[in-house]
Short mmCIF file of C-alpha atoms and ligand atoms in Angstrom, two decimals:
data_model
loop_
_atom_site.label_atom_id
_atom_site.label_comp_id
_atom_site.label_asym_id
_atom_site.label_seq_id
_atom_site.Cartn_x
_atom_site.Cartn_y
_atom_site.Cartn_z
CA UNK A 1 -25.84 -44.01 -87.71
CA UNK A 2 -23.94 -46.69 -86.18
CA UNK A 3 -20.70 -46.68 -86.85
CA UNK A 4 -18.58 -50.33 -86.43
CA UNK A 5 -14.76 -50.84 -86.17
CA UNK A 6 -13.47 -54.17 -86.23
CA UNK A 7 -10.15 -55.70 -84.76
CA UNK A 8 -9.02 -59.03 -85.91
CA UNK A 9 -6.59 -61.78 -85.41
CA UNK A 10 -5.34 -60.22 -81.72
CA UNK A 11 -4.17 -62.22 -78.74
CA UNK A 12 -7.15 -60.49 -76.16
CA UNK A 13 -5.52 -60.22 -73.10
CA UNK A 14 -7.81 -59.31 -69.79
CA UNK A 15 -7.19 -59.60 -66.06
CA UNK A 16 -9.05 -63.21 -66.61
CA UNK A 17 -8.33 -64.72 -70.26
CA UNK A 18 -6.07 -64.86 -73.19
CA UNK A 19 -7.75 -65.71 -76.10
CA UNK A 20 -7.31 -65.07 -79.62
CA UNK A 21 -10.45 -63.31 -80.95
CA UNK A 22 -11.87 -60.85 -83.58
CA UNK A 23 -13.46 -57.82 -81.52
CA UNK A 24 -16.78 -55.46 -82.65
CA UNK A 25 -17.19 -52.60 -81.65
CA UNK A 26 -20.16 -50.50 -82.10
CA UNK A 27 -20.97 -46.92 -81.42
CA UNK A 28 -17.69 -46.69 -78.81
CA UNK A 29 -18.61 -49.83 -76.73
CA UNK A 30 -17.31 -53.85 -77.02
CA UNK A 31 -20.55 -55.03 -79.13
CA UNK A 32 -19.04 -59.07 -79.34
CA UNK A 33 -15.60 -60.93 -79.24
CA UNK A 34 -15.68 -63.92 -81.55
CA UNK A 35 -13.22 -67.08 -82.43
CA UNK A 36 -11.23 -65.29 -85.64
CA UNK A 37 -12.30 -65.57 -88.59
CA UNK A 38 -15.83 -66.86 -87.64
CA UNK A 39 -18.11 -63.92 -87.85
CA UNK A 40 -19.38 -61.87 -91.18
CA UNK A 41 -18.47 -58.83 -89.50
CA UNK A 42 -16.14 -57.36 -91.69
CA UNK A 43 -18.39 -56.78 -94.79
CA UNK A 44 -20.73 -54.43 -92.84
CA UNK A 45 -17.49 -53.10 -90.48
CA UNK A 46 -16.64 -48.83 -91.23
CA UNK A 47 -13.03 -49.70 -90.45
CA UNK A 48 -10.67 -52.91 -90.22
CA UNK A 49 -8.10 -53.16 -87.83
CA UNK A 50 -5.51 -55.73 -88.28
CA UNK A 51 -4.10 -57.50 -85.11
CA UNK A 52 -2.24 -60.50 -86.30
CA UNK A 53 0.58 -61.08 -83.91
CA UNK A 54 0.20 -57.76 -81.72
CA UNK A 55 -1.94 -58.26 -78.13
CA UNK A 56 -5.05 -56.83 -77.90
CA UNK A 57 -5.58 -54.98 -74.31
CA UNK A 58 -7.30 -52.43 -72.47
CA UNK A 59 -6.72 -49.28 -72.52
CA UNK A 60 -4.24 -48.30 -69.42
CA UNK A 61 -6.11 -46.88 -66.48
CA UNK A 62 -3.98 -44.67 -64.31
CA UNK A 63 -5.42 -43.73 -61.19
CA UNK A 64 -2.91 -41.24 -60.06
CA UNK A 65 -1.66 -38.17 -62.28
CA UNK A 66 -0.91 -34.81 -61.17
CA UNK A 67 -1.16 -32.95 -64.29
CA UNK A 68 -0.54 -29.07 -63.59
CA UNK A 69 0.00 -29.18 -59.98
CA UNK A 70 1.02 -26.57 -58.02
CA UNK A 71 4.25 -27.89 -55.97
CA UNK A 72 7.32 -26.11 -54.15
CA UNK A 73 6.42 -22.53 -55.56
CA UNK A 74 5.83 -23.63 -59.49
CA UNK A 75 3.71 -26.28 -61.62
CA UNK A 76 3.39 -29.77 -62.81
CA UNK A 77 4.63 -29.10 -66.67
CA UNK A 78 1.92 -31.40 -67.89
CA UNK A 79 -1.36 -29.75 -68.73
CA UNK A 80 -3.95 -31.87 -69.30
CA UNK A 81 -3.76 -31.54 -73.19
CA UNK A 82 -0.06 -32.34 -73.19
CA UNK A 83 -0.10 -35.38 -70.40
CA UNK A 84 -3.27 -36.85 -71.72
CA UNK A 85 -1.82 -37.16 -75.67
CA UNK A 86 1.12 -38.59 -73.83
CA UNK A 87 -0.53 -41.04 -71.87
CA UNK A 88 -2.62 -42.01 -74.81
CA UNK A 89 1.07 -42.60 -77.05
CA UNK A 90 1.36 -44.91 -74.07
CA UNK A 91 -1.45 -46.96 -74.43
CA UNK A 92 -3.28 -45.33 -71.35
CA UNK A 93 -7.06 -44.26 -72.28
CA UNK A 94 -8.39 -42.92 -68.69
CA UNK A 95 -6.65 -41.04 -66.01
CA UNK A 96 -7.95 -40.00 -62.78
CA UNK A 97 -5.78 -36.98 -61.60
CA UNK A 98 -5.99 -35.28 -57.99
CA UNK A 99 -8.04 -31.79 -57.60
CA UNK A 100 -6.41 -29.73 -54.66
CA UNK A 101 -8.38 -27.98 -52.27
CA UNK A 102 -6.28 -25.41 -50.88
CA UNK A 103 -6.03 -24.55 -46.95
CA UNK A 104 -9.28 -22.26 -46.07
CA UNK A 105 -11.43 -23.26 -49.37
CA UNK A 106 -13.94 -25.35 -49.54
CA UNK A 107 -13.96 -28.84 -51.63
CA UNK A 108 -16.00 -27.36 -54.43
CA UNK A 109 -13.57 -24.28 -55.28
CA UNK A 110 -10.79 -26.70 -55.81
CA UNK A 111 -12.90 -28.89 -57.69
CA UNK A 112 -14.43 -26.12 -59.92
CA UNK A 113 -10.39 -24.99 -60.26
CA UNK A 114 -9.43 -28.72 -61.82
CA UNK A 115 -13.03 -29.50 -64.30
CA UNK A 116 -11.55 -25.39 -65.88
CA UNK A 117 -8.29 -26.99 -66.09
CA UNK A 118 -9.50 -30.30 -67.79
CA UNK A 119 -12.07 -29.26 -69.69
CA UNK A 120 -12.18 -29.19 -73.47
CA UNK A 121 -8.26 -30.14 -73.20
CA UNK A 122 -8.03 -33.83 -72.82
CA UNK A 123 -7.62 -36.46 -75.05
CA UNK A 124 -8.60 -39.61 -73.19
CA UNK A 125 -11.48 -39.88 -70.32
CA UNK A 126 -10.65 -38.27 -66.75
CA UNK A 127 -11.65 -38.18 -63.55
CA UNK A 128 -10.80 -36.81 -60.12
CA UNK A 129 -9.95 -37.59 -57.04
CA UNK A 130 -9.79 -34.86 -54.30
CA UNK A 131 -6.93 -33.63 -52.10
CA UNK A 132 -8.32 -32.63 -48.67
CA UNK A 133 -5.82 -30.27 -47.01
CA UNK A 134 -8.05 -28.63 -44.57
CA UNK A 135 -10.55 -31.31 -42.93
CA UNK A 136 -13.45 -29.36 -41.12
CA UNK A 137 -16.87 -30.03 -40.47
CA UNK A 138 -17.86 -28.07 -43.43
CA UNK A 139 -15.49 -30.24 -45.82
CA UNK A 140 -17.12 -33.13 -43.85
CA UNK A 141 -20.16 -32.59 -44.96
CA UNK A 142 -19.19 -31.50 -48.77
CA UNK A 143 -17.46 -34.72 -48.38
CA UNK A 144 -21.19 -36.38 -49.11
CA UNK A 145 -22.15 -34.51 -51.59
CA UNK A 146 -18.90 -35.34 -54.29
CA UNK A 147 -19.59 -39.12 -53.44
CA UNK A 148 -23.19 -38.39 -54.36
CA UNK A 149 -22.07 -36.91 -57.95
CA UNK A 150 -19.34 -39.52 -58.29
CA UNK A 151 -16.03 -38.21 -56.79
CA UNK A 152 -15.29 -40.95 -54.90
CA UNK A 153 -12.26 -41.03 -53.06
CA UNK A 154 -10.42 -38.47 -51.19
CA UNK A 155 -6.24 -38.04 -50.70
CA UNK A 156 -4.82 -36.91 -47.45
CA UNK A 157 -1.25 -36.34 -46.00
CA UNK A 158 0.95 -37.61 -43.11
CA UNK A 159 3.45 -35.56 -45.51
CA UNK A 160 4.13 -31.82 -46.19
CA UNK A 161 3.16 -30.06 -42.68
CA UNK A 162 1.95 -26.74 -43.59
CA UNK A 163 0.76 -27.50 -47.32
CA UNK A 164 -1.34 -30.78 -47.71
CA UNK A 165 -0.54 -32.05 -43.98
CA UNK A 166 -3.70 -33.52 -42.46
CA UNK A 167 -3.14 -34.42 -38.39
CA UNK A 168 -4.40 -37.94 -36.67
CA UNK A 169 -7.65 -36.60 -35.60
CA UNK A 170 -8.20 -34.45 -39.26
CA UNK A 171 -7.31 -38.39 -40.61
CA UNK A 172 -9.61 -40.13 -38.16
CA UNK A 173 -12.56 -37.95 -38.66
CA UNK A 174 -12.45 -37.98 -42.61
CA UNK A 175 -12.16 -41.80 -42.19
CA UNK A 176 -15.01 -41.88 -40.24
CA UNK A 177 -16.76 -39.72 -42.55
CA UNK A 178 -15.62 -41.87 -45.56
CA UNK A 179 -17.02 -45.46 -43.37
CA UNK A 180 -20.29 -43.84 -43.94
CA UNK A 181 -20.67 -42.45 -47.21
CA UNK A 182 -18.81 -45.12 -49.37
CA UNK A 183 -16.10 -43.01 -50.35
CA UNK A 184 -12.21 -44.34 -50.67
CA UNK A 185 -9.36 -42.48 -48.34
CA UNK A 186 -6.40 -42.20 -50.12
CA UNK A 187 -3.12 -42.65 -47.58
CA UNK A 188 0.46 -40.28 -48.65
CA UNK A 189 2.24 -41.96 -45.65
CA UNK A 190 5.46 -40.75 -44.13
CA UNK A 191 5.77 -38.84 -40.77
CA UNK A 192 6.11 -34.98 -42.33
CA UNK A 193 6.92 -33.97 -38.79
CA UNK A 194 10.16 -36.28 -37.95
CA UNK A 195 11.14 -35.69 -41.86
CA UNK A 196 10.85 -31.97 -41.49
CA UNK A 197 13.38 -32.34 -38.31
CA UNK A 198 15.64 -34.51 -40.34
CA UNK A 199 15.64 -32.34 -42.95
CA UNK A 200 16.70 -29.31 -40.96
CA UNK A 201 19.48 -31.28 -39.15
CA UNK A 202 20.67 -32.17 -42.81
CA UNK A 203 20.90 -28.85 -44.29
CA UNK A 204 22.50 -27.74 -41.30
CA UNK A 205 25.31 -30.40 -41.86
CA UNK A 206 25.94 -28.93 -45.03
CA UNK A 207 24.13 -31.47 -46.88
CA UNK A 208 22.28 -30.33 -49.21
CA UNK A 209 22.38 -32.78 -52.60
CA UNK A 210 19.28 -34.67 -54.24
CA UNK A 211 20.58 -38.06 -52.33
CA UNK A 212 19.69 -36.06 -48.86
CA UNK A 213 15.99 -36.22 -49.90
CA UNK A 214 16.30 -40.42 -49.89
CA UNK A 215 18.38 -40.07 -46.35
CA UNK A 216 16.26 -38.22 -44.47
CA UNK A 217 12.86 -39.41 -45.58
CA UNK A 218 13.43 -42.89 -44.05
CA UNK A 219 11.89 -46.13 -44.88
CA UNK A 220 10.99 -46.49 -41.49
CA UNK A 221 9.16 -43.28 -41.16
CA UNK A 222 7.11 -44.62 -44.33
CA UNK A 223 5.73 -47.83 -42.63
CA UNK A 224 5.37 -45.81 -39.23
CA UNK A 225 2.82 -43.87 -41.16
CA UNK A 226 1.53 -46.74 -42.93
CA UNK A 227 0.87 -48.80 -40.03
CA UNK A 228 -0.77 -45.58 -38.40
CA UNK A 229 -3.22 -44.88 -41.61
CA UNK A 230 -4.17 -48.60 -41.33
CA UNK A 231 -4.85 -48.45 -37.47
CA UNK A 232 -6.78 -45.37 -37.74
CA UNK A 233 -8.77 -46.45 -40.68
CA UNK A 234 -9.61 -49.73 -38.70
CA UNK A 235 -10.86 -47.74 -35.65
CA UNK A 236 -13.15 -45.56 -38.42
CA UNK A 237 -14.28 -48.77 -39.56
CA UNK A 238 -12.96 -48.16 -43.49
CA UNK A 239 -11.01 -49.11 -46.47
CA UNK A 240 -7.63 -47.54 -46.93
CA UNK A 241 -5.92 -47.39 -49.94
CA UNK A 242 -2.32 -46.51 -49.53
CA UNK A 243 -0.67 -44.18 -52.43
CA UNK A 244 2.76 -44.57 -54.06
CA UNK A 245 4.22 -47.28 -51.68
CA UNK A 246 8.03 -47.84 -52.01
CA UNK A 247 9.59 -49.22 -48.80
CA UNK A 248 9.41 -52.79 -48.26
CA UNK A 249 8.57 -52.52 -44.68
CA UNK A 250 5.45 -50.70 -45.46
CA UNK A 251 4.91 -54.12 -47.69
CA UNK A 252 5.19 -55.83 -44.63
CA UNK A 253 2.39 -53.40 -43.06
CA UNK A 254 0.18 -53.54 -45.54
CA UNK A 255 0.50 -57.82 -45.57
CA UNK A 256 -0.02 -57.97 -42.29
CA UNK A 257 -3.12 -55.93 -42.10
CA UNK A 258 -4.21 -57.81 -45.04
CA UNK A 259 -3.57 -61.25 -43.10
CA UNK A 260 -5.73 -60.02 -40.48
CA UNK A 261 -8.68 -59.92 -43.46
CA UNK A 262 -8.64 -55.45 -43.11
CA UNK A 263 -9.85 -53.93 -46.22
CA UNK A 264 -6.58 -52.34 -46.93
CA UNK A 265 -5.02 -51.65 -50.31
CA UNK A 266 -1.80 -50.50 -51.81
CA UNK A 267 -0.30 -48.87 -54.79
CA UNK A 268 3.48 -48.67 -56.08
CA UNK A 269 4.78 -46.74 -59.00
CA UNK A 270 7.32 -48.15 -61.92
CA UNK A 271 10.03 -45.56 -60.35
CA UNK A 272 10.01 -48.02 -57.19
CA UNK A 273 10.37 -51.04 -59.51
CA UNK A 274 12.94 -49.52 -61.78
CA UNK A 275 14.65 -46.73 -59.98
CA UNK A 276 16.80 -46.75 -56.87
CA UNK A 277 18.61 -44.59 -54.83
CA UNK A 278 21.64 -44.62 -57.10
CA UNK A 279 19.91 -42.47 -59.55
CA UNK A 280 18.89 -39.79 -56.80
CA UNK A 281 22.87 -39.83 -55.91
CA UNK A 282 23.81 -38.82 -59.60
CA UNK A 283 26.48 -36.25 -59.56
CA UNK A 284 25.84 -32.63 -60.73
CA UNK A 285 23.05 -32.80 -59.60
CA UNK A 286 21.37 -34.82 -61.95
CA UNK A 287 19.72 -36.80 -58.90
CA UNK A 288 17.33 -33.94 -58.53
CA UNK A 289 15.19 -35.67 -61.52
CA UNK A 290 14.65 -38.32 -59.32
CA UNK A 291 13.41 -36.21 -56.68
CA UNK A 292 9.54 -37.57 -55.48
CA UNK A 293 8.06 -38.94 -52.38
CA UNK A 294 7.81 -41.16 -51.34
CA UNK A 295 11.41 -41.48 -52.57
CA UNK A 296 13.67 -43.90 -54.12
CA UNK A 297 15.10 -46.51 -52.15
CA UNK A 298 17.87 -48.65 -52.26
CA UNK A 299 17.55 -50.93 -55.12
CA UNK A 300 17.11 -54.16 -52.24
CA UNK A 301 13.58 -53.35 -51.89
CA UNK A 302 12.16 -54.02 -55.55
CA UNK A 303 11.51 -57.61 -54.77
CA UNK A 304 9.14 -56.59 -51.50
CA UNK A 305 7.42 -54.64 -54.17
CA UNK A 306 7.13 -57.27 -57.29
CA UNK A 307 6.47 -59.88 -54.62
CA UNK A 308 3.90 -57.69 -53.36
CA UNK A 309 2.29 -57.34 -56.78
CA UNK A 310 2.78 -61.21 -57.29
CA UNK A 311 1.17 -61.63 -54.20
CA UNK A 312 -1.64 -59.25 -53.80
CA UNK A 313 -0.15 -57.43 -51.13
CA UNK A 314 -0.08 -54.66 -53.62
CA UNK A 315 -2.91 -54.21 -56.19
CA UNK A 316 -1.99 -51.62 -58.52
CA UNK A 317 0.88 -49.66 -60.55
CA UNK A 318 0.22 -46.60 -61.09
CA UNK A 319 2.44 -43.44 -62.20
CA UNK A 320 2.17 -40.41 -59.85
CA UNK A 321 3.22 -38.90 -63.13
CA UNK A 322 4.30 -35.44 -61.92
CA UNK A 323 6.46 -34.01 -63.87
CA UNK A 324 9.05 -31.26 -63.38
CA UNK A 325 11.49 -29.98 -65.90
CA UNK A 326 15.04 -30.19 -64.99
CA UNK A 327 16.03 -26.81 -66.43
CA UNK A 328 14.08 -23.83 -63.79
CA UNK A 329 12.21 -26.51 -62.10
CA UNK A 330 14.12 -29.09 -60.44
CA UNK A 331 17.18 -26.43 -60.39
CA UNK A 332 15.10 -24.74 -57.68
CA UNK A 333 16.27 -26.90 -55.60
CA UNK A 334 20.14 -26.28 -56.08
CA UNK A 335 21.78 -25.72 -53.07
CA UNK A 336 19.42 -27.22 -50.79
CA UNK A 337 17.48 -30.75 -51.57
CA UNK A 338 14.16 -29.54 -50.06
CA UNK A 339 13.29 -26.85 -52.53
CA UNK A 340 13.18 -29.50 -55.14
CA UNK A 341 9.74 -29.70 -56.48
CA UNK A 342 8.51 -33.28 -55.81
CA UNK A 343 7.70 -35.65 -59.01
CA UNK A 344 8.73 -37.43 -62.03
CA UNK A 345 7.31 -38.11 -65.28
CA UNK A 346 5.77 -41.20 -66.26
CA UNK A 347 1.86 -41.43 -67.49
CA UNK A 348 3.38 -42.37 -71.47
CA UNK A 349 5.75 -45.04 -69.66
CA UNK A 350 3.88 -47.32 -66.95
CA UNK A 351 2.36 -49.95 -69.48
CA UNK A 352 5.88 -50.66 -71.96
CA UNK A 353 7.68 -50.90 -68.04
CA UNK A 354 4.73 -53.31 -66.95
CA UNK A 355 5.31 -55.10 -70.38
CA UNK A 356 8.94 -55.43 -69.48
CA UNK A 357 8.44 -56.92 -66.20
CA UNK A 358 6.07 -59.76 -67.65
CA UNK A 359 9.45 -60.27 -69.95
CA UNK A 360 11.64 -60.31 -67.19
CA UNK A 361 9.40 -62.79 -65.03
CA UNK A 362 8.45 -60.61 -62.66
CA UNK A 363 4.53 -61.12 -63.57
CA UNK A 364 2.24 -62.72 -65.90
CA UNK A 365 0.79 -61.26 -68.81
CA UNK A 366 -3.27 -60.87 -67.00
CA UNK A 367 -1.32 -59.63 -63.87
CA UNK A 368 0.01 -57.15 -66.09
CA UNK A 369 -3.65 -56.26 -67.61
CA UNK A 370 -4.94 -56.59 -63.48
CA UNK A 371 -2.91 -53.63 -62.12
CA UNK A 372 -2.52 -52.14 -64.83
CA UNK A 373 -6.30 -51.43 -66.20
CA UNK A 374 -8.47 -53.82 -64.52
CA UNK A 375 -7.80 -53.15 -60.60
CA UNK A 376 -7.41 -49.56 -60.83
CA UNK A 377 -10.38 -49.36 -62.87
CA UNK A 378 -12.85 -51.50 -59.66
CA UNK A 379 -10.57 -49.44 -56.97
CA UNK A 380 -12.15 -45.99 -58.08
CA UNK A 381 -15.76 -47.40 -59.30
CA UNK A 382 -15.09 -47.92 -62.98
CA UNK A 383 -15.18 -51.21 -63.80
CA UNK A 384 -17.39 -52.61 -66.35
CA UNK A 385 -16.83 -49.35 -68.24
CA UNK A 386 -12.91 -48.99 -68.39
CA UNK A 387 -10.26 -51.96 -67.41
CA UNK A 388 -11.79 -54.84 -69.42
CA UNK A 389 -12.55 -55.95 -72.72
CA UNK A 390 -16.08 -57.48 -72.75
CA UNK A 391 -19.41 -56.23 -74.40
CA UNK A 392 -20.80 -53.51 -73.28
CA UNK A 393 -17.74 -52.02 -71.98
CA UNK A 394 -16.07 -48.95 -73.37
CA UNK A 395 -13.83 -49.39 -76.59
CA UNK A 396 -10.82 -48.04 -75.13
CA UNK A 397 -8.47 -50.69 -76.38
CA UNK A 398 -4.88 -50.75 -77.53
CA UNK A 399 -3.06 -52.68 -79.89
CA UNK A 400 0.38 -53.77 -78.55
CA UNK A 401 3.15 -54.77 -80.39
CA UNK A 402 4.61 -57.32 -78.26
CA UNK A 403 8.04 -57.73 -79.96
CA UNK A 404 9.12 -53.84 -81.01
CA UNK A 405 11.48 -52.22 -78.95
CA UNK A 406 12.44 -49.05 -78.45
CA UNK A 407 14.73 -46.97 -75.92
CA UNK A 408 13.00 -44.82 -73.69
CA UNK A 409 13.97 -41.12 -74.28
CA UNK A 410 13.38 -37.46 -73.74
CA UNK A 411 14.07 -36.92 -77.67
CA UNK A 412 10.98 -38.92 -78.71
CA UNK A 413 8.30 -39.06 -75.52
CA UNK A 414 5.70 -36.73 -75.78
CA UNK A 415 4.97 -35.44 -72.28
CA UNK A 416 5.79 -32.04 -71.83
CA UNK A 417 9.46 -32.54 -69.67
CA UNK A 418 13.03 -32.32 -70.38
CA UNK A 419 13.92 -35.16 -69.24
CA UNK A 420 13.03 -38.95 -68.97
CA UNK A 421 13.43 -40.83 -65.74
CA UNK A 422 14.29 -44.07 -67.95
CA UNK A 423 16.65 -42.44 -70.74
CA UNK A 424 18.49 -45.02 -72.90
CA UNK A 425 16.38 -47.70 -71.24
CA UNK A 426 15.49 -50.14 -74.16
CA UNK A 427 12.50 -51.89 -73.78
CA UNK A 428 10.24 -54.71 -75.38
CA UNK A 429 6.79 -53.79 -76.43
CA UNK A 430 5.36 -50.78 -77.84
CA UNK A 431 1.54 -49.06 -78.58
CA UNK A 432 0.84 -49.31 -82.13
CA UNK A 433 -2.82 -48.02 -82.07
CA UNK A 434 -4.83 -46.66 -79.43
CA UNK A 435 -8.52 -46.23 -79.36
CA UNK A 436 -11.05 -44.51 -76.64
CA UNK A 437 -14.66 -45.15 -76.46
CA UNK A 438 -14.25 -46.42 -80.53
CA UNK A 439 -11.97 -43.43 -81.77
CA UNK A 440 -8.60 -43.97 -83.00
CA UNK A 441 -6.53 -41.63 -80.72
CA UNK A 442 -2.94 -43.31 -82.55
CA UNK A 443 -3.43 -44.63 -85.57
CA UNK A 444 -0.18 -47.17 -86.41
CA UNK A 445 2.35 -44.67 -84.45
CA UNK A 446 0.35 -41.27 -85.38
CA UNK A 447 -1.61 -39.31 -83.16
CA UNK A 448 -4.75 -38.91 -84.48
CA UNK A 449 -6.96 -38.00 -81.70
CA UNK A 450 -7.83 -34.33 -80.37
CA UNK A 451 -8.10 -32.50 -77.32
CA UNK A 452 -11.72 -32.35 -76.18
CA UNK A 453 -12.17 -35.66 -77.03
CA UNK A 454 -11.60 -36.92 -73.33
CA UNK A 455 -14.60 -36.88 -70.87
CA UNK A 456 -15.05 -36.66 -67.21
CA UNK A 457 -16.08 -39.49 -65.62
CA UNK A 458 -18.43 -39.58 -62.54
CA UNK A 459 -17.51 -42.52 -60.63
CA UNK A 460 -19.11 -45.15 -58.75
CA UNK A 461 -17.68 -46.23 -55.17
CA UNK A 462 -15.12 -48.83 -54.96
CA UNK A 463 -16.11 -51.97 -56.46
CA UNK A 464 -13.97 -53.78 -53.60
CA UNK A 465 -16.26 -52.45 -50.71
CA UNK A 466 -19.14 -55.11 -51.87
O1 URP B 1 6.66 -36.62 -55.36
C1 URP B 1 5.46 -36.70 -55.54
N1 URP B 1 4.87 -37.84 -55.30
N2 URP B 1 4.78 -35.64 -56.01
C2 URP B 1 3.40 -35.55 -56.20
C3 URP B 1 2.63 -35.30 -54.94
C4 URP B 1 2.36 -36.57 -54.18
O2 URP B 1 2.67 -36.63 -53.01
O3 URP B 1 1.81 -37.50 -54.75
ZN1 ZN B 2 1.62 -38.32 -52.32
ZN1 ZN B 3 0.89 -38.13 -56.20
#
């Protein structure tokens, strides 16, 4: 039996329009949008959902989670139950979080390891990417075959030596490898090996505090590896899409190989647009919460980034939600800055941030809908199904209150940390209701979704390879 929900009265915003229009949806997909008011839709509609006044958006797409991972000797506190209910309470519908293949295992163990974790748990749709931390001519070759079931890009290091490090040639050949099978390399730049120097010389001088993490792993050793991923993947002949950018001069790497027409892409993170240094030097150690890397820079290199976003320099905002708690997580790290598990929470808070920034000027509303849903969503081969509102496309859709505020806090968010990066921040905007693929997931402030509800997604390649 078909079963019909209708939303009416709603400002629609998309990466392309704003119009105000009644939206059907049938059996989980958009079935029409219509002027409001000018349809007989509600008579034969299971549910009505009122919209007058509130926006009417996709559902958040964030393309870069790390729910559960294994880091510095413990784990991400998010499962995938507790991070995907969050993300939902933040208007995000579909994540795409990073398997790990560990050093000597093959591509398929890891994967195998992150579908147990995921399955039957989540509460939005999910898919993976896949961390390659031991490139070989057997993980070449398996490579092909998770492009052919619709794993589609692939994360490697210039970070970590010794865990998830990945040298030039490891880089070049997986490229390579990547230039011929359609699949998307995913760039963590910063040179491990100088940082790993610094950070010896550091603890040797005694210092030891969270602010040490932002001094020795230096801006400039971010676009050295930036402009290296981007030369390399130009030799290999493919796209590179650059992961959790924060220093303006690797901006000003990925411009200029943008200038030159390269297909070369980059991501930042609301903790680069909010957060700066002066938060990782907050006494007792309380900068340890701020801990993640790429890190925090001084607060002088937010406008690179929003410019960057305003200019298409950048294309997307995603979290690297990776959260630690403060209490026998990020206190592993007491004593000496490097044994501070990398990552902060953030999957519930990206879209209200985003929200803010179109309040504050920084963007427009549809370039807060582009990088937000629809960009992300054509990056990793899921447009058309998630990041729009048009028919045919999934009914993951979210009703925004564009005038509530709130203040950002560990006492009410609902991801599965101590802490929040953005505590006491008060912001403008707020979920109300949150559907995915038809179902309400919030209901007016209530979760009313269910674990198992979520389902993997098999990709298509990037939409922005033609
Ligand atoms: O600090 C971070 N970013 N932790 C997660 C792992 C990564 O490099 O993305
Ligand atoms: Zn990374
Ligand atoms: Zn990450």
């Amino acid at each position: 039996m078909t079963t019909r929900t209708l939303i009416t009265g709603g400002l629609v915003i998309t990466a392309a329009d704003e119009t105000h229009a009644d939206v059907l949806i049938e059996d989980g997909r958009i079935a029409a949008l219509a002027a409001p008011g000018t349809q007989e839709w509600s008579a034969s509609a299971d549910r009505v959902l009122d919209a007058t006044g509130k926006y009417v958006i996709p559902g958040g797409v964030d393309v870069h989670t790390h729910m559960e991972l294994p880091f510095g000797g413990t784990f991400a506190s998010d499962t995938f139950e507790t991070g995907t209910k969050a993300a939902a309470w933040g208007g995000t519908t579909t994540i795409v979080d990073f398997a790990v293949q560990t050093k000597g295992q093959s591509l398929r163990a890891g994967l195998d390891a992150w579908y147990a974790k995921a399955d039957g748990n989540c509460a939005i749709d999910y898919g993976f990417h896949m961390i390659l931390s031991d490139v070989n001519d057997r993980t070449l070759k398996e490579m092909d075959l998770l492009v052919e079931e619709g794993l589609t890009s692939f994360k490697l290091f210039t970070a970590y030596p010794g865990v998830f490090f990945s040298d030039d040639g490891q880089i070049l050949r997986a490229m390579q490898r990547a230039s011929s099978n359609g699949g998307m390399i995913m760039m963590h730049a910063e040179n491990g090996l100088a940082i790993d120097v610094l950070v010896e010389q550091a603890l040797q001088r005694g210092e030891t505090d969270p602010r040490y993490h932002g001094e020795v792993r230096k801006a400039l050793l971010e676009a050295e590896a930036t402009h290296r991923v981007i030369k390399l993947a130009q030799v290999a002949g493919a796209p590179v899409y650059v992961v959790h950018v924060s220093a303006q001069e690797a901006v000003a790497e990925l411009a200029r190989a943008r200038d030159e027409g390269l297909p070369v892409f980059g991501e930042t993170c609301p903790q680069y647009l909010f957060l700066s240094t002066d938060n990782l030097a907050e006494p007792d150690f309380e900068g340890a919460k701020y801990v993640c890397s790429t890190p925090l820079r001084p607060r002088e290199h937010q406008a690179a980034l929003w410019r960057g976003l305003r200019t298409n320099d950048l294309q997307v905002v995603s979290t690297d939600h990776c959260p630690f708690c403060f209490v026998g997580q990020k206190e592993l790290g007491r004593g000496d800055f490097s044994k501070i598990p990398n990552g902060l929470p953030g999957v519930e808070n990206r879209m209200d941030l985003l929200h803010q920034a179109v309040l504050d000027g920084h963007i427009s509303r549809r370039r807060w809908i582009e990088i937000a849903c629809a960009t992300p969503a054509r990056m990793f081969g899921l447009y058309g199904k998630k990041g729009t509102i048009a028919p045919g496309a999934d009914a993951d859709v979210v009703i925004y209150d564009p005038a509530a505020e709130q203040v950002m806090s560990a006492e009410t968010h609902h991801m599965n940390v101590d802490y929040s990066a953005y505590e006491g921040k008060r912001v403008t905007g707020r979920v109300e209701s949150v559907l995915s693929r038809g179902e309400l997931v919030i209901d007016q402030r209530e979760f009313v979704g269910r674990a198992g509800h979520g389902a993997y997604l098999a990709r298509g390649t990037s939409q922005y390879l033609g």
